Amino acid sequence: MRNRIIIISALTILIAIIGMSTGIFWDNKTFVTSMGNVLYEKGIFAWDSFPIDFDPGQPPFIATLVVSAWRFFGRTLFISHIVIVPFVFGILWQVWSICDYFIDNKKDRIYAFFLVIADATLLSQMTLITPEVPLLFFFFMSLNALLRNNNILKATGLFFLGIVSLRGMMLCGGLFVIDLLLNKRQISWKPYVIGALPAVSFIVWRLTTKGWIISNPYSNWGNPMEYGSLMGFLKNIVWNSVVFCQRIMDFGRVVPLMFILFTLAFRRGWQKPEYHRLFIIAIASTSVIWVVSLFIVNTMGHRYFIVSYMLLMLLAFKMLREYARRWAIYCVLIVSLLAGNFIIYPESMAQGWNASLAQLNYWSVRHDMIEYMDKNGIAINKTATFFPNEGKIDDVDINNDQRTWAEYTGKEQYVFYSNVFNLPDEQIDYLHKNYRMMKCFNRLGVRTELYERIEK
């Protein structure tokens, strides 16, 4: 127990220190600052006050937590990160418990633990202020309780998991599928009834007061069920299937996944019951999410399937016993996962920038560029930029800097660009043809560039 506390505490502090440099990233701007600012002004539980233009129809769980901390300690980025730290500790503690359940040897549990948490997408999310962190904590709390037949802890985990986000509700469904497959008719319904209360209450409240949950009629992200035709529906399923495969193999995961498939096929792993249980848990955990994701138009994120990635890594560790040189294979597996953080795709390929620690390089070059602009008298409100950097500087840095970037039309005098923005090829081509680069900052393949319009 002492070693466990020391290791997990040290890792939590390390992750917290690394993450302190990150601002509000990707769609967390909606879930943290946009929703948080409203709650900060109108009241922590003013959940019905979000303007329709950015209301995502999701429970404002992370915004409520962050704003509660702002009220007591001040509205700063640092305090926002501190809110996440206990959940990071909780994730690591629960992962250790999962390894403890499946791995008999005490020394092996430590190695298994490090392989499971080496996933690039998990590491990246734990450095950001995001609902994903409490979501992962409550999921693994519920899973540990399910495996150990602790109905009180399971009901508690499900209770909070279902109110973190809509995907939290789907993960509750995944846990029910796991329970059903493992325990069949011996399943206890009471924890699920209790755990479902916040999620059901939120859905009923949303439908009664707003009339919709996911499909914001005024959003700029489109109707998730808008196929256009039967052929469009079928193409969407095929495309989403391809995207799903890419997500689970991305950022170094392809190596351990190939190892699992090789062991199943050529070491008769599929015949061994000790692998069946963990494989079922790994796949069923996100089963509701990937089924729903196949049918929606919106692109699925890497983070949707983190729990499956982690459980598959635990399965890979268990399979090492089939090989004489298992520690050499272990090194290959963990190096491949850690190396995934250094993958930078060509500019023409969209990358999940919030899904690996490569995003850490963005923050320093972003700050360098803003500082360069300030020193050279280049106004923020005359400089266009793109998602996820648009809006007010305060939306990202929570520093009360209310300067607002210009909305990009292609006619602005200056443009702030980064390869993190995942722009379409035609926009990048237009930028290169009609603007000249004034300044570039680069760190390990992540760039910020300032462009000035060419007068014709």
GROMACS .gro file of C-alpha atoms in nm:
model
  456
    1MET     CA    1   0.000   0.000   0.000
    2ARG     CA    2   0.282   0.242   0.085
    3ASN     CA    3   0.454   0.190  -0.252
    4ARG     CA    4   0.121   0.235  -0.426
    5ILE     CA    5   0.057   0.569  -0.256
    6ILE     CA    6   0.411   0.694  -0.327
    7ILE     CA    7   0.408   0.594  -0.696
    8ILE     CA    8   0.058   0.730  -0.766
    9SER     CA    9   0.122   1.054  -0.575
   10ALA     CA   10   0.450   1.113  -0.760
   11LEU     CA   11   0.286   1.049  -1.098
   12THR     CA   12  -0.007   1.277  -1.013
   13ILE     CA   13   0.229   1.562  -0.918
   14LEU     CA   14   0.435   1.507  -1.236
   15ILE     CA   15   0.124   1.510  -1.458
   16ALA     CA   16  -0.005   1.821  -1.279
   17ILE     CA   17   0.324   2.007  -1.330
   18ILE     CA   18   0.336   1.914  -1.699
   19GLY     CA   19  -0.029   2.008  -1.748
   20MET     CA   20  -0.008   2.352  -1.583
   21SER     CA   21   0.120   2.497  -1.910
   22THR     CA   22  -0.189   2.393  -2.105
   23GLY     CA   23  -0.481   2.624  -2.172
   24ILE     CA   24  -0.842   2.535  -2.245
   25PHE     CA   25  -0.813   2.323  -2.556
   26TRP     CA   26  -1.039   2.195  -2.832
   27ASP     CA   27  -1.412   2.167  -2.744
   28ASN     CA   28  -1.328   2.206  -2.376
   29LYS     CA   29  -1.367   2.579  -2.445
   30THR     CA   30  -1.741   2.511  -2.458
   31PHE     CA   31  -1.750   2.282  -2.154
   32VAL     CA   32  -1.516   2.487  -1.932
   33THR     CA   33  -1.501   2.857  -2.021
   34SER     CA   34  -1.817   2.921  -2.225
   35MET     CA   35  -2.044   2.732  -1.986
   36GLY     CA   36  -1.830   2.827  -1.687
   37ASN     CA   37  -1.851   3.200  -1.756
   38VAL     CA   38  -2.231   3.181  -1.759
   39LEU     CA   39  -2.243   2.990  -1.431
   40TYR     CA   40  -1.988   3.226  -1.277
   41GLU     CA   41  -2.209   3.524  -1.357
   42LYS     CA   42  -2.557   3.378  -1.300
   43GLY     CA   43  -2.506   3.108  -1.037
   44ILE     CA   44  -2.343   2.768  -1.009
   45PHE     CA   45  -2.666   2.580  -1.077
   46ALA     CA   46  -2.809   2.811  -1.345
   47TRP     CA   47  -2.798   2.521  -1.590
   48ASP     CA   48  -3.084   2.662  -1.798
   49SER     CA   49  -2.902   2.991  -1.873
   50PHE     CA   50  -2.670   2.886  -2.157
   51PRO     CA   51  -2.721   3.083  -2.480
   52ILE     CA   52  -2.853   2.867  -2.762
   53ASP     CA   53  -2.557   2.945  -2.990
   54PHE     CA   54  -2.313   2.735  -2.787
   55ASP     CA   55  -2.536   2.514  -2.568
   56PRO     CA   56  -2.414   2.157  -2.639
   57GLY     CA   57  -2.705   1.992  -2.458
   58GLN     CA   58  -2.460   1.822  -2.220
   59PRO     CA   59  -2.460   1.826  -1.839
   60PRO     CA   60  -2.231   2.115  -1.729
   61PHE     CA   61  -2.054   1.891  -1.476
   62ILE     CA   62  -1.697   2.011  -1.529
   63ALA     CA   63  -1.808   2.376  -1.557
   64THR     CA   64  -1.992   2.348  -1.226
   65LEU     CA   65  -1.686   2.204  -1.052
   66VAL     CA   66  -1.451   2.464  -1.196
   67VAL     CA   67  -1.681   2.756  -1.117
   68SER     CA   68  -1.721   2.630  -0.759
   69ALA     CA   69  -1.342   2.654  -0.724
   70TRP     CA   70  -1.337   2.997  -0.892
   71ARG     CA   71  -1.582   3.127  -0.632
   72PHE     CA   72  -1.352   3.035  -0.344
   73PHE     CA   73  -1.001   3.070  -0.486
   74GLY     CA   74  -1.025   3.303  -0.787
   75ARG     CA   75  -1.092   3.268  -1.156
   76THR     CA   76  -0.754   3.153  -1.290
   77LEU     CA   77  -0.614   2.882  -1.513
   78PHE     CA   78  -0.409   2.748  -1.223
   79ILE     CA   79  -0.716   2.694  -1.003
   80SER     CA   80  -0.896   2.529  -1.296
   81HIS     CA   81  -0.611   2.278  -1.327
   82ILE     CA   82  -0.611   2.213  -0.952
   83VAL     CA   83  -0.977   2.099  -0.981
   84ILE     CA   84  -0.864   1.818  -1.213
   85VAL     CA   85  -0.573   1.692  -0.999
   86PRO     CA   86  -0.776   1.480  -0.750
   87PHE     CA   87  -0.944   1.303  -1.042
   88VAL     CA   88  -0.604   1.226  -1.197
   89PHE     CA   89  -0.500   1.067  -0.868
   90GLY     CA   90  -0.831   0.879  -0.866
   91ILE     CA   91  -0.781   0.743  -1.218
   92LEU     CA   92  -0.434   0.614  -1.134
   93TRP     CA   93  -0.561   0.460  -0.809
   94GLN     CA   94  -0.848   0.283  -0.985
   95VAL     CA   95  -0.623   0.159  -1.267
   96TRP     CA   96  -0.387   0.012  -1.007
   97SER     CA   97  -0.688  -0.164  -0.853
   98ILE     CA   98  -0.783  -0.310  -1.192
   99CYS     CA   99  -0.428  -0.441  -1.236
  100ASP     CA  100  -0.442  -0.579  -0.882
  101TYR     CA  101  -0.760  -0.770  -0.974
  102PHE     CA  102  -0.627  -0.928  -1.294
  103ILE     CA  103  -0.255  -0.972  -1.216
  104ASP     CA  104  -0.151  -1.216  -0.941
  105ASN     CA  105   0.217  -1.132  -0.904
  106LYS     CA  106   0.278  -0.813  -0.702
  107LYS     CA  107   0.582  -0.707  -0.906
  108ASP     CA  108   0.402  -0.771  -1.235
  109ARG     CA  109   0.115  -0.545  -1.126
  110ILE     CA  110   0.349  -0.246  -1.127
  111TYR     CA  111   0.469  -0.322  -1.480
  112ALA     CA  112   0.110  -0.377  -1.594
  113PHE     CA  113   0.007  -0.046  -1.437
  114PHE     CA  114   0.272   0.148  -1.630
  115LEU     CA  115   0.179  -0.020  -1.959
  116VAL     CA  116  -0.190   0.064  -1.911
  117ILE     CA  117  -0.129   0.433  -1.831
  118ALA     CA  118   0.128   0.476  -2.111
  119ASP     CA  119  -0.149   0.537  -2.365
  120ALA     CA  120  -0.088   0.873  -2.537
  121THR     CA  121  -0.454   0.976  -2.539
  122LEU     CA  122  -0.496   0.906  -2.168
  123LEU     CA  123  -0.179   1.100  -2.082
  124SER     CA  124  -0.287   1.394  -2.294
  125GLN     CA  125  -0.634   1.412  -2.141
  126MET     CA  126  -0.491   1.405  -1.788
  127THR     CA  127  -0.289   1.721  -1.865
  128LEU     CA  128  -0.597   1.911  -1.987
  129ILE     CA  129  -0.899   2.061  -1.813
  130THR     CA  130  -1.165   1.833  -1.955
  131PRO     CA  131  -1.473   1.633  -1.848
  132GLU     CA  132  -1.284   1.326  -1.971
  133VAL     CA  133  -1.081   1.309  -1.648
  134PRO     CA  134  -1.370   1.277  -1.398
  135LEU     CA  135  -1.546   1.054  -1.652
  136LEU     CA  136  -1.255   0.808  -1.652
  137PHE     CA  137  -1.232   0.813  -1.273
  138PHE     CA  138  -1.601   0.733  -1.222
  139PHE     CA  139  -1.593   0.465  -1.492
  140PHE     CA  140  -1.304   0.275  -1.336
  141MET     CA  141  -1.453   0.319  -0.989
  142SER     CA  142  -1.773   0.156  -1.119
  143LEU     CA  143  -1.583  -0.119  -1.302
  144ASN     CA  144  -1.377  -0.207  -0.995
  145ALA     CA  145  -1.696  -0.219  -0.789
  146LEU     CA  146  -1.864  -0.441  -1.048
  147LEU     CA  147  -1.573  -0.687  -1.051
  148ARG     CA  148  -1.566  -0.702  -0.671
  149ASN     CA  149  -1.946  -0.717  -0.629
  150ASN     CA  150  -1.955  -0.393  -0.429
  151ASN     CA  151  -2.304  -0.265  -0.513
  152ILE     CA  152  -2.282   0.050  -0.298
  153LEU     CA  153  -1.962   0.168  -0.468
  154LYS     CA  154  -2.101   0.067  -0.809
  155ALA     CA  155  -2.418   0.272  -0.755
  156THR     CA  156  -2.204   0.569  -0.644
  157GLY     CA  157  -1.977   0.549  -0.949
  158LEU     CA  158  -2.272   0.515  -1.190
  159PHE     CA  159  -2.455   0.801  -1.015
  160PHE     CA  160  -2.176   1.047  -1.097
  161LEU     CA  161  -2.066   0.891  -1.427
  162GLY     CA  162  -2.409   0.944  -1.578
  163ILE     CA  163  -2.411   1.317  -1.504
  164VAL     CA  164  -2.058   1.398  -1.628
  165SER     CA  165  -2.159   1.393  -1.995
  166LEU     CA  166  -2.374   1.211  -2.250
  167ARG     CA  167  -2.083   0.975  -2.314
  168GLY     CA  168  -2.073   0.911  -1.941
  169MET     CA  169  -2.431   0.788  -1.977
  170MET     CA  170  -2.321   0.564  -2.264
  171LEU     CA  171  -2.038   0.424  -2.051
  172CYS     CA  172  -2.300   0.341  -1.786
  173GLY     CA  173  -2.469   0.139  -2.061
  174GLY     CA  174  -2.135  -0.027  -2.140
  175LEU     CA  175  -2.094  -0.128  -1.774
  176PHE     CA  176  -2.442  -0.278  -1.780
  177VAL     CA  177  -2.348  -0.479  -2.092
  178ILE     CA  178  -2.034  -0.603  -1.912
  179ASP     CA  179  -2.239  -0.703  -1.608
  180LEU     CA  180  -2.492  -0.880  -1.829
  181LEU     CA  181  -2.228  -1.075  -2.021
  182LEU     CA  182  -2.026  -1.173  -1.714
  183ASN     CA  183  -2.301  -1.238  -1.460
  184LYS     CA  184  -2.602  -1.313  -1.681
  185ARG     CA  185  -2.912  -1.368  -1.465
  186GLN     CA  186  -2.731  -1.295  -1.141
  187ILE     CA  187  -2.710  -0.925  -1.221
  188SER     CA  188  -2.820  -0.683  -0.945
  189TRP     CA  189  -3.050  -0.413  -1.080
  190LYS     CA  190  -3.058  -0.182  -0.779
  191PRO     CA  191  -2.720  -0.007  -0.842
  192TYR     CA  192  -2.828   0.071  -1.200
  193VAL     CA  193  -3.166   0.209  -1.091
  194ILE     CA  194  -2.999   0.436  -0.833
  195GLY     CA  195  -2.711   0.525  -1.066
  196ALA     CA  196  -2.948   0.619  -1.349
  197LEU     CA  197  -3.137   0.881  -1.146
  198PRO     CA  198  -2.919   1.187  -1.229
  199ALA     CA  199  -2.890   1.095  -1.600
  200VAL     CA  200  -3.263   1.029  -1.641
  201SER     CA  201  -3.349   1.344  -1.447
  202PHE     CA  202  -3.122   1.553  -1.671
  203ILE     CA  203  -3.264   1.404  -1.993
  204VAL     CA  204  -3.625   1.459  -1.880
  205TRP     CA  205  -3.542   1.813  -1.766
  206ARG     CA  206  -3.368   1.898  -2.096
  207LEU     CA  207  -3.649   1.761  -2.312
  208THR     CA  208  -3.913   1.941  -2.106
  209THR     CA  209  -3.736   2.277  -2.091
  210LYS     CA  210  -3.539   2.286  -2.418
  211GLY     CA  211  -3.698   2.020  -2.637
  212TRP     CA  212  -3.367   1.872  -2.754
  213ILE     CA  213  -3.048   1.715  -2.618
  214ILE     CA  214  -2.785   1.658  -2.886
  215SER     CA  215  -2.923   1.832  -3.195
  216ASN     CA  216  -2.885   2.202  -3.120
  217PRO     CA  217  -3.095   2.366  -3.395
  218TYR     CA  218  -2.867   2.673  -3.398
  219SER     CA  219  -2.529   2.501  -3.376
  220ASN     CA  220  -2.253   2.523  -3.635
  221TRP     CA  221  -2.157   2.156  -3.591
  222GLY     CA  222  -2.459   2.024  -3.781
  223ASN     CA  223  -2.731   1.767  -3.723
  224PRO     CA  224  -2.568   1.437  -3.617
  225MET     CA  225  -2.837   1.242  -3.803
  226GLU     CA  226  -2.837   1.443  -4.125
  227TYR     CA  227  -2.749   1.182  -4.390
  228GLY     CA  228  -2.931   1.326  -4.692
  229SER     CA  229  -3.018   0.986  -4.841
  230LEU     CA  230  -2.999   0.610  -4.785
  231MET     CA  231  -2.670   0.604  -4.977
  232GLY     CA  232  -2.543   0.883  -4.754
  233PHE     CA  233  -2.642   0.679  -4.449
  234LEU     CA  234  -2.453   0.371  -4.575
  235LYS     CA  235  -2.146   0.575  -4.674
  236ASN     CA  236  -2.145   0.735  -4.331
  237ILE     CA  237  -2.142   0.394  -4.158
  238VAL     CA  238  -1.856   0.271  -4.378
  239TRP     CA  239  -1.658   0.590  -4.323
  240ASN     CA  240  -1.714   0.586  -3.947
  241SER     CA  241  -1.603   0.222  -3.937
  242VAL     CA  242  -1.277   0.319  -4.105
  243VAL     CA  243  -1.233   0.615  -3.866
  244PHE     CA  244  -1.300   0.388  -3.567
  245CYS     CA  245  -1.025   0.148  -3.679
  246GLN     CA  246  -0.786   0.439  -3.728
  247ARG     CA  247  -0.863   0.576  -3.382
  248ILE     CA  248  -0.786   0.252  -3.198
  249MET     CA  249  -0.459   0.201  -3.391
  250ASP     CA  250  -0.337   0.561  -3.377
  251PHE     CA  251  -0.053   0.701  -3.163
  252GLY     CA  252   0.144   0.379  -3.125
  253ARG     CA  253  -0.146   0.152  -3.030
  254VAL     CA  254  -0.109  -0.047  -3.351
  255VAL     CA  255   0.187  -0.243  -3.207
  256PRO     CA  256   0.013  -0.380  -2.893
  257LEU     CA  257  -0.304  -0.444  -3.094
  258MET     CA  258  -0.110  -0.647  -3.350
  259PHE     CA  259   0.050  -0.832  -3.060
  260ILE     CA  260  -0.294  -0.918  -2.918
  261LEU     CA  261  -0.422  -1.038  -3.257
  262PHE     CA  262  -0.107  -1.245  -3.315
  263THR     CA  263  -0.143  -1.410  -2.973
  264LEU     CA  264  -0.511  -1.484  -3.029
  265ALA     CA  265  -0.446  -1.635  -3.371
  266PHE     CA  266  -0.111  -1.813  -3.341
  267ARG     CA  267  -0.078  -1.884  -2.968
  268ARG     CA  268  -0.436  -2.009  -2.937
  269GLY     CA  269  -0.515  -1.723  -2.706
  270TRP     CA  270  -0.879  -1.738  -2.816
  271GLN     CA  271  -0.906  -2.079  -2.647
  272LYS     CA  272  -0.795  -1.955  -2.303
  273PRO     CA  273  -1.076  -1.844  -2.066
  274GLU     CA  274  -0.847  -1.610  -1.867
  275TYR     CA  275  -0.827  -1.386  -2.175
  276HIS     CA  276  -1.199  -1.404  -2.259
  277ARG     CA  277  -1.313  -1.213  -1.951
  278LEU     CA  278  -1.079  -0.919  -2.001
  279PHE     CA  279  -1.142  -0.908  -2.376
  280ILE     CA  280  -1.519  -0.893  -2.315
  281ILE     CA  281  -1.472  -0.609  -2.065
  282ALA     CA  282  -1.243  -0.414  -2.301
  283ILE     CA  283  -1.483  -0.435  -2.596
  284ALA     CA  284  -1.814  -0.408  -2.411
  285SER     CA  285  -1.705  -0.105  -2.205
  286THR     CA  286  -1.740   0.132  -2.501
  287SER     CA  287  -1.988  -0.080  -2.700
  288VAL     CA  288  -2.271   0.172  -2.665
  289ILE     CA  289  -2.039   0.457  -2.768
  290TRP     CA  290  -1.906   0.291  -3.081
  291VAL     CA  291  -2.252   0.171  -3.190
  292VAL     CA  292  -2.391   0.525  -3.153
  293SER     CA  293  -2.080   0.674  -3.317
  294LEU     CA  294  -2.125   0.458  -3.627
  295PHE     CA  295  -2.463   0.617  -3.695
  296ILE     CA  296  -2.386   0.985  -3.641
  297VAL     CA  297  -2.238   1.228  -3.892
  298ASN     CA  298  -2.009   1.406  -3.645
  299THR     CA  299  -1.652   1.273  -3.636
  300MET     CA  300  -1.570   1.047  -3.341
  301GLY     CA  301  -1.276   1.149  -3.123
  302HIS     CA  302  -0.986   0.937  -3.004
  303ARG     CA  303  -1.087   1.008  -2.645
  304TYR     CA  304  -1.422   0.832  -2.689
  305PHE     CA  305  -1.257   0.492  -2.651
  306ILE     CA  306  -0.984   0.553  -2.391
  307VAL     CA  307  -1.119   0.292  -2.150
  308SER     CA  308  -1.103   0.027  -2.423
  309TYR     CA  309  -0.744   0.124  -2.510
  310MET     CA  310  -0.641   0.088  -2.146
  311LEU     CA  311  -0.814  -0.246  -2.090
  312LEU     CA  312  -0.667  -0.385  -2.412
  313MET     CA  313  -0.321  -0.286  -2.289
  314LEU     CA  314  -0.388  -0.484  -1.971
  315LEU     CA  315  -0.491  -0.780  -2.187
  316ALA     CA  316  -0.166  -0.743  -2.384
  317PHE     CA  317   0.030  -0.758  -2.059
  318LYS     CA  318  -0.147  -1.076  -1.951
  319MET     CA  319  -0.063  -1.232  -2.287
  320LEU     CA  320   0.311  -1.178  -2.232
  321ARG     CA  321   0.314  -1.503  -2.033
  322GLU     CA  322   0.289  -1.687  -2.367
  323TYR     CA  323   0.641  -1.580  -2.463
  324ALA     CA  324   0.988  -1.665  -2.333
  325ARG     CA  325   1.125  -1.315  -2.408
  326ARG     CA  326   0.830  -1.139  -2.252
  327TRP     CA  327   1.026  -0.849  -2.105
  328ALA     CA  328   1.178  -0.765  -2.441
  329ILE     CA  329   0.826  -0.762  -2.588
  330TYR     CA  330   0.706  -0.551  -2.293
  331CYS     CA  331   0.971  -0.289  -2.373
  332VAL     CA  332   0.862  -0.282  -2.738
  333LEU     CA  333   0.497  -0.235  -2.635
  334ILE     CA  334   0.555   0.047  -2.388
  335VAL     CA  335   0.804   0.227  -2.614
  336SER     CA  336   0.554   0.214  -2.904
  337LEU     CA  337   0.288   0.373  -2.682
  338LEU     CA  338   0.516   0.647  -2.551
  339ALA     CA  339   0.655   0.712  -2.900
  340GLY     CA  340   0.298   0.782  -3.014
  341ASN     CA  341   0.329   1.120  -2.842
  342PHE     CA  342   0.589   1.228  -3.098
  343ILE     CA  343   0.378   1.151  -3.407
  344ILE     CA  344   0.314   1.462  -3.617
  345TYR     CA  345   0.114   1.409  -3.935
  346PRO     CA  346   0.170   1.607  -4.256
  347GLU     CA  347  -0.021   1.934  -4.272
  348SER     CA  348  -0.274   1.787  -4.518
  349MET     CA  349  -0.380   1.516  -4.269
  350ALA     CA  350  -0.610   1.597  -3.978
  351GLN     CA  351  -0.467   1.493  -3.642
  352GLY     CA  352  -0.626   1.438  -3.302
  353TRP     CA  353  -0.425   1.709  -3.132
  354ASN     CA  354  -0.589   1.658  -2.794
  355ALA     CA  355  -0.512   1.284  -2.813
  356SER     CA  356  -0.137   1.285  -2.751
  357LEU     CA  357   0.120   1.482  -2.557
  358ALA     CA  358   0.227   1.648  -2.882
  359GLN     CA  359  -0.026   1.918  -2.785
  360LEU     CA  360   0.210   2.028  -2.506
  361ASN     CA  361   0.439   2.181  -2.770
  362TYR     CA  362   0.158   2.406  -2.894
  363TRP     CA  363   0.127   2.616  -2.582
  364SER     CA  364   0.479   2.760  -2.578
  365VAL     CA  365   0.477   2.854  -2.949
  366ARG     CA  366   0.129   3.004  -2.912
  367HIS     CA  367   0.242   3.224  -2.625
  368ASP     CA  368   0.559   3.316  -2.816
  369MET     CA  369   0.351   3.435  -3.110
  370ILE     CA  370   0.112   3.642  -2.898
  371GLU     CA  371   0.411   3.800  -2.725
  372TYR     CA  372   0.570   3.875  -3.066
  373MET     CA  373   0.248   4.039  -3.185
  374ASP     CA  374   0.226   4.254  -2.873
  375LYS     CA  375   0.587   4.368  -2.905
  376ASN     CA  376   0.538   4.461  -3.270
  377GLY     CA  377   0.208   4.640  -3.225
  378ILE     CA  378  -0.002   4.390  -3.422
  379ALA     CA  379  -0.358   4.411  -3.289
  380ILE     CA  380  -0.536   4.092  -3.188
  381ASN     CA  381  -0.871   4.226  -3.313
  382LYS     CA  382  -0.723   4.275  -3.661
  383THR     CA  383  -0.580   3.923  -3.672
  384ALA     CA  384  -0.794   3.628  -3.777
  385THR     CA  385  -0.747   3.281  -3.638
  386PHE     CA  386  -0.924   2.946  -3.629
  387PHE     CA  387  -1.067   2.683  -3.395
  388PRO     CA  388  -0.963   2.614  -3.123
  389ASN     CA  389  -0.789   2.953  -3.085
  390GLU     CA  390  -1.075   3.182  -3.190
  391GLY     CA  391  -1.281   3.402  -2.959
  392LYS     CA  392  -1.129   3.582  -2.663
  393ILE     CA  393  -0.779   3.510  -2.535
  394ASP     CA  394  -0.942   3.468  -2.195
  395ASP     CA  395  -1.143   3.174  -2.331
  396VAL     CA  396  -0.818   2.979  -2.359
  397ASP     CA  397  -0.592   3.128  -2.090
  398ILE     CA  398  -0.849   3.234  -1.824
  399ASN     CA  399  -0.641   3.546  -1.760
  400ASN     CA  400  -0.907   3.821  -1.802
  401ASP     CA  401  -0.753   3.924  -2.137
  402GLN     CA  402  -1.074   4.019  -2.319
  403ARG     CA  403  -0.908   4.090  -2.653
  404THR     CA  404  -1.093   3.902  -2.927
  405TRP     CA  405  -0.949   3.755  -3.244
  406ALA     CA  406  -1.105   3.860  -3.574
  407GLU     CA  407  -1.334   3.612  -3.745
  408TYR     CA  408  -1.160   3.471  -4.053
  409THR     CA  409  -1.305   3.575  -4.389
  410GLY     CA  410  -0.989   3.572  -4.600
  411LYS     CA  411  -0.977   3.954  -4.608
  412GLU     CA  412  -0.815   4.029  -4.270
  413GLN     CA  413  -0.478   4.202  -4.266
  414TYR     CA  414  -0.319   3.939  -4.041
  415VAL     CA  415  -0.380   3.568  -3.979
  416PHE     CA  416  -0.258   3.360  -3.684
  417TYR     CA  417  -0.218   3.001  -3.804
  418SER     CA  418  -0.097   2.674  -3.651
  419ASN     CA  419  -0.081   2.322  -3.791
  420VAL     CA  420  -0.277   2.229  -3.476
  421PHE     CA  421  -0.586   2.390  -3.635
  422ASN     CA  422  -0.649   2.106  -3.888
  423LEU     CA  423  -0.759   2.341  -4.168
  424PRO     CA  424  -0.891   2.207  -4.500
  425ASP     CA  425  -0.632   2.199  -4.782
  426GLU     CA  426  -0.811   2.474  -4.976
  427GLN     CA  427  -0.787   2.716  -4.683
  428ILE     CA  428  -0.417   2.643  -4.638
  429ASP     CA  429  -0.360   2.695  -5.012
  430TYR     CA  430  -0.551   3.024  -5.004
  431LEU     CA  431  -0.342   3.140  -4.709
  432HIS     CA  432  -0.016   3.062  -4.886
  433LYS     CA  433  -0.124   3.233  -5.208
  434ASN     CA  434  -0.272   3.550  -5.063
  435TYR     CA  435  -0.060   3.604  -4.752
  436ARG     CA  436   0.309   3.618  -4.673
  437MET     CA  437   0.456   3.467  -4.358
  438MET     CA  438   0.592   3.726  -4.116
  439LYS     CA  439   0.700   3.503  -3.828
  440CYS     CA  440   0.713   3.135  -3.737
  441PHE     CA  441   0.774   2.957  -3.407
  442ASN     CA  442   0.840   2.583  -3.414
  443ARG     CA  443   0.876   2.326  -3.139
  444LEU     CA  444   0.912   1.956  -3.224
  445GLY     CA  445   0.698   1.988  -3.536
  446VAL     CA  446   0.424   2.205  -3.386
  447ARG     CA  447   0.418   2.550  -3.546
  448THR     CA  448   0.252   2.885  -3.506
  449GLU     CA  449   0.276   3.121  -3.802
  450LEU     CA  450   0.178   3.485  -3.847
  451TYR     CA  451   0.071   3.591  -4.197
  452GLU     CA  452   0.019   3.937  -4.349
  453ARG     CA  453  -0.210   3.986  -4.646
  454ILE     CA  454  -0.036   4.059  -4.979
  455GLU     CA  455  -0.161   4.385  -5.129
  456LYS     CA  456  -0.255   4.336  -5.496
   0.00000   0.00000   0.00000
